[in-house]
Each structure stands twice: as structure tokens, then as C-alpha cells.
mmCIF file of C-alpha atoms in Angstrom:
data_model
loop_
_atom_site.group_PDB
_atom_site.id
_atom_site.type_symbol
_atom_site.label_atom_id
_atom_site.label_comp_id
_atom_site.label_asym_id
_atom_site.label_seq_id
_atom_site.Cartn_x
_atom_site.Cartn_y
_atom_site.Cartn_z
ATOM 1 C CA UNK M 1 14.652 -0.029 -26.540
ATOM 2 C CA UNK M 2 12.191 -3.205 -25.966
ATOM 3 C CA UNK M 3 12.393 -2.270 -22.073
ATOM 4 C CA UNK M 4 12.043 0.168 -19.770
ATOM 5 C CA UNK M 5 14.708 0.732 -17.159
ATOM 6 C CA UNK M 6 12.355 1.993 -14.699
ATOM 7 C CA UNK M 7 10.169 -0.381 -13.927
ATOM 8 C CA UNK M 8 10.194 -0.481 -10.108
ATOM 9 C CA UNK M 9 11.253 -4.032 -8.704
ATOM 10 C CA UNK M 10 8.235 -6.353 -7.443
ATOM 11 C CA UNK M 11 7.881 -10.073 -6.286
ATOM 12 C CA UNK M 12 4.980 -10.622 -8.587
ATOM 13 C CA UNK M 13 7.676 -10.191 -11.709
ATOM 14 C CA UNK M 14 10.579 -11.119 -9.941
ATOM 15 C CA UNK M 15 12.977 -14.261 -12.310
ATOM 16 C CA UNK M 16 13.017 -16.250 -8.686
ATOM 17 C CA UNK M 17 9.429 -15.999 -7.203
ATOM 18 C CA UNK M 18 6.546 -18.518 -8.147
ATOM 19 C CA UNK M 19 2.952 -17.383 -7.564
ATOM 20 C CA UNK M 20 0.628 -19.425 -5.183
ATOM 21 C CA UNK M 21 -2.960 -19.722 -5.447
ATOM 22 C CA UNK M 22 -3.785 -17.389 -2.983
ATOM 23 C CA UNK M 23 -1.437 -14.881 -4.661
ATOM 24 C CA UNK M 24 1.454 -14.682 -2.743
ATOM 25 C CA UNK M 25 4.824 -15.150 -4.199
ATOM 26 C CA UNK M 26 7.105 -18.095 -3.238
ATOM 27 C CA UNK M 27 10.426 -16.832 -2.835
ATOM 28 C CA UNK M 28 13.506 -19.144 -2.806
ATOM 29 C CA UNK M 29 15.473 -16.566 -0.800
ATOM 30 C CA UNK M 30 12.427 -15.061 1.256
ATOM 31 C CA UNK M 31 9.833 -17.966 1.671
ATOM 32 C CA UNK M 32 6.236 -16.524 1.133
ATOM 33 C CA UNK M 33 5.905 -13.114 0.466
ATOM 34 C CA UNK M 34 3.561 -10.714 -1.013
ATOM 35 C CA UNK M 35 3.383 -9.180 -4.583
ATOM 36 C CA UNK M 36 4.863 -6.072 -4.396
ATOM 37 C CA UNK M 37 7.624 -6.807 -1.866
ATOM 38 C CA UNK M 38 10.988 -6.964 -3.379
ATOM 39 C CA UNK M 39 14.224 -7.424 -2.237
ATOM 40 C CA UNK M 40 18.101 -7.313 -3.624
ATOM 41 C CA UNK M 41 17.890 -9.973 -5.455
ATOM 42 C CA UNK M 42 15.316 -9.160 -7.668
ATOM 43 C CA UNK M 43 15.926 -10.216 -11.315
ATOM 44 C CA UNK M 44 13.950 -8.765 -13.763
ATOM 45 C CA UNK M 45 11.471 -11.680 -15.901
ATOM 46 C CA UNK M 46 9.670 -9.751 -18.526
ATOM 47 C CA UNK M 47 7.507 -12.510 -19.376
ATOM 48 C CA UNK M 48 5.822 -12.366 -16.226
ATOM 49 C CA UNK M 49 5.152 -8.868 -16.008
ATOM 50 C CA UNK M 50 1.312 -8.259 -17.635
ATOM 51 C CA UNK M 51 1.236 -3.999 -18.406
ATOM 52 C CA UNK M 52 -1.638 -2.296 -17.770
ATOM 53 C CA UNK M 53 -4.629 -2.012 -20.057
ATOM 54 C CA UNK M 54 -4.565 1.344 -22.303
ATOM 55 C CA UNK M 55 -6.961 4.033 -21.516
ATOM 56 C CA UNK M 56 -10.207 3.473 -23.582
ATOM 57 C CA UNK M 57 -10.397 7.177 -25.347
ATOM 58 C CA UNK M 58 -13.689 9.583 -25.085
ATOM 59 C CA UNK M 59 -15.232 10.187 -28.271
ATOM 60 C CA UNK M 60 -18.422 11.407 -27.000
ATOM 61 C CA UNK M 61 -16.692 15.205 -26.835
ATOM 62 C CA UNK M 62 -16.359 15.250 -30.160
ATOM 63 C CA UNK M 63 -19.519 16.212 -32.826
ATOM 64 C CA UNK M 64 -19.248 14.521 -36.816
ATOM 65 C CA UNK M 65 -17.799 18.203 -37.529
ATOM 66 C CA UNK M 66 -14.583 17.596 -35.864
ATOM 67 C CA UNK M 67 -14.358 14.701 -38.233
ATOM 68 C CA UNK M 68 -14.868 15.911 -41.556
ATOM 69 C CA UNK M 69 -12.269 17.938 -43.929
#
């Protein structure tokens, strides 16, 4: 599966809404609204949607024993 199904609905990826510099969402159906407002007619545009940045992992718990074989 490329997608999940459970990505809960917002403006800010919505198919319809534009951004605006401020960043609000232009919504044809709505008018301005904000980011994470959604309504029914939310389609899903997974080009728009930026995930979040992966954790950056701890390495300083480890000693150069874990390491070796």
C-alpha cells in the first residue's frame, strides 16, 4: 500500500483548498479557512501533504562495545 487510510482529513492537504500567504487555506466551498479545518468534501491530494521528519536516533547510549562482534 503507497497510502495510508488513516490519515485524518485537513484543509492544508485537502484536492480543493489553495494556501494563502498568511497560511490560511482558500476553500472553494468554505471561503478562507484555517489548516486543520476540514469539512465533507475533503478530497485527499497526496502531493500536498509534507510527512513529518523521522526521529534523529541516540547513539550516545551506546559504548564501541555494543558495536563490535
Amino acid at each position: 500500500m503507497l497510502f495510508r487510510k488513516d490519515i485524518e482529513p485537513r484543509c492544508q492537504y485537502c484536492a480543493k483548498g489553495e494556501p494563502l500567504k498568511d497560511g490560511q487555506i482558500a476553500c472553494p466551498k468554505k471561503g478562507v479557512v484555517s489548516p486543520g479545518y476540514h469539512c465533507f468534501r475533503f478530497q485527499y491530494d497526496p502531493l500536498k501533504r509534507v510527512p513529518p521528519q523521522p526521529a534523529v536516533p541516540d547513539f550516545s547510549k551506546f559504548s564501541d562495545e555494543d558495536f563490535t562482534l
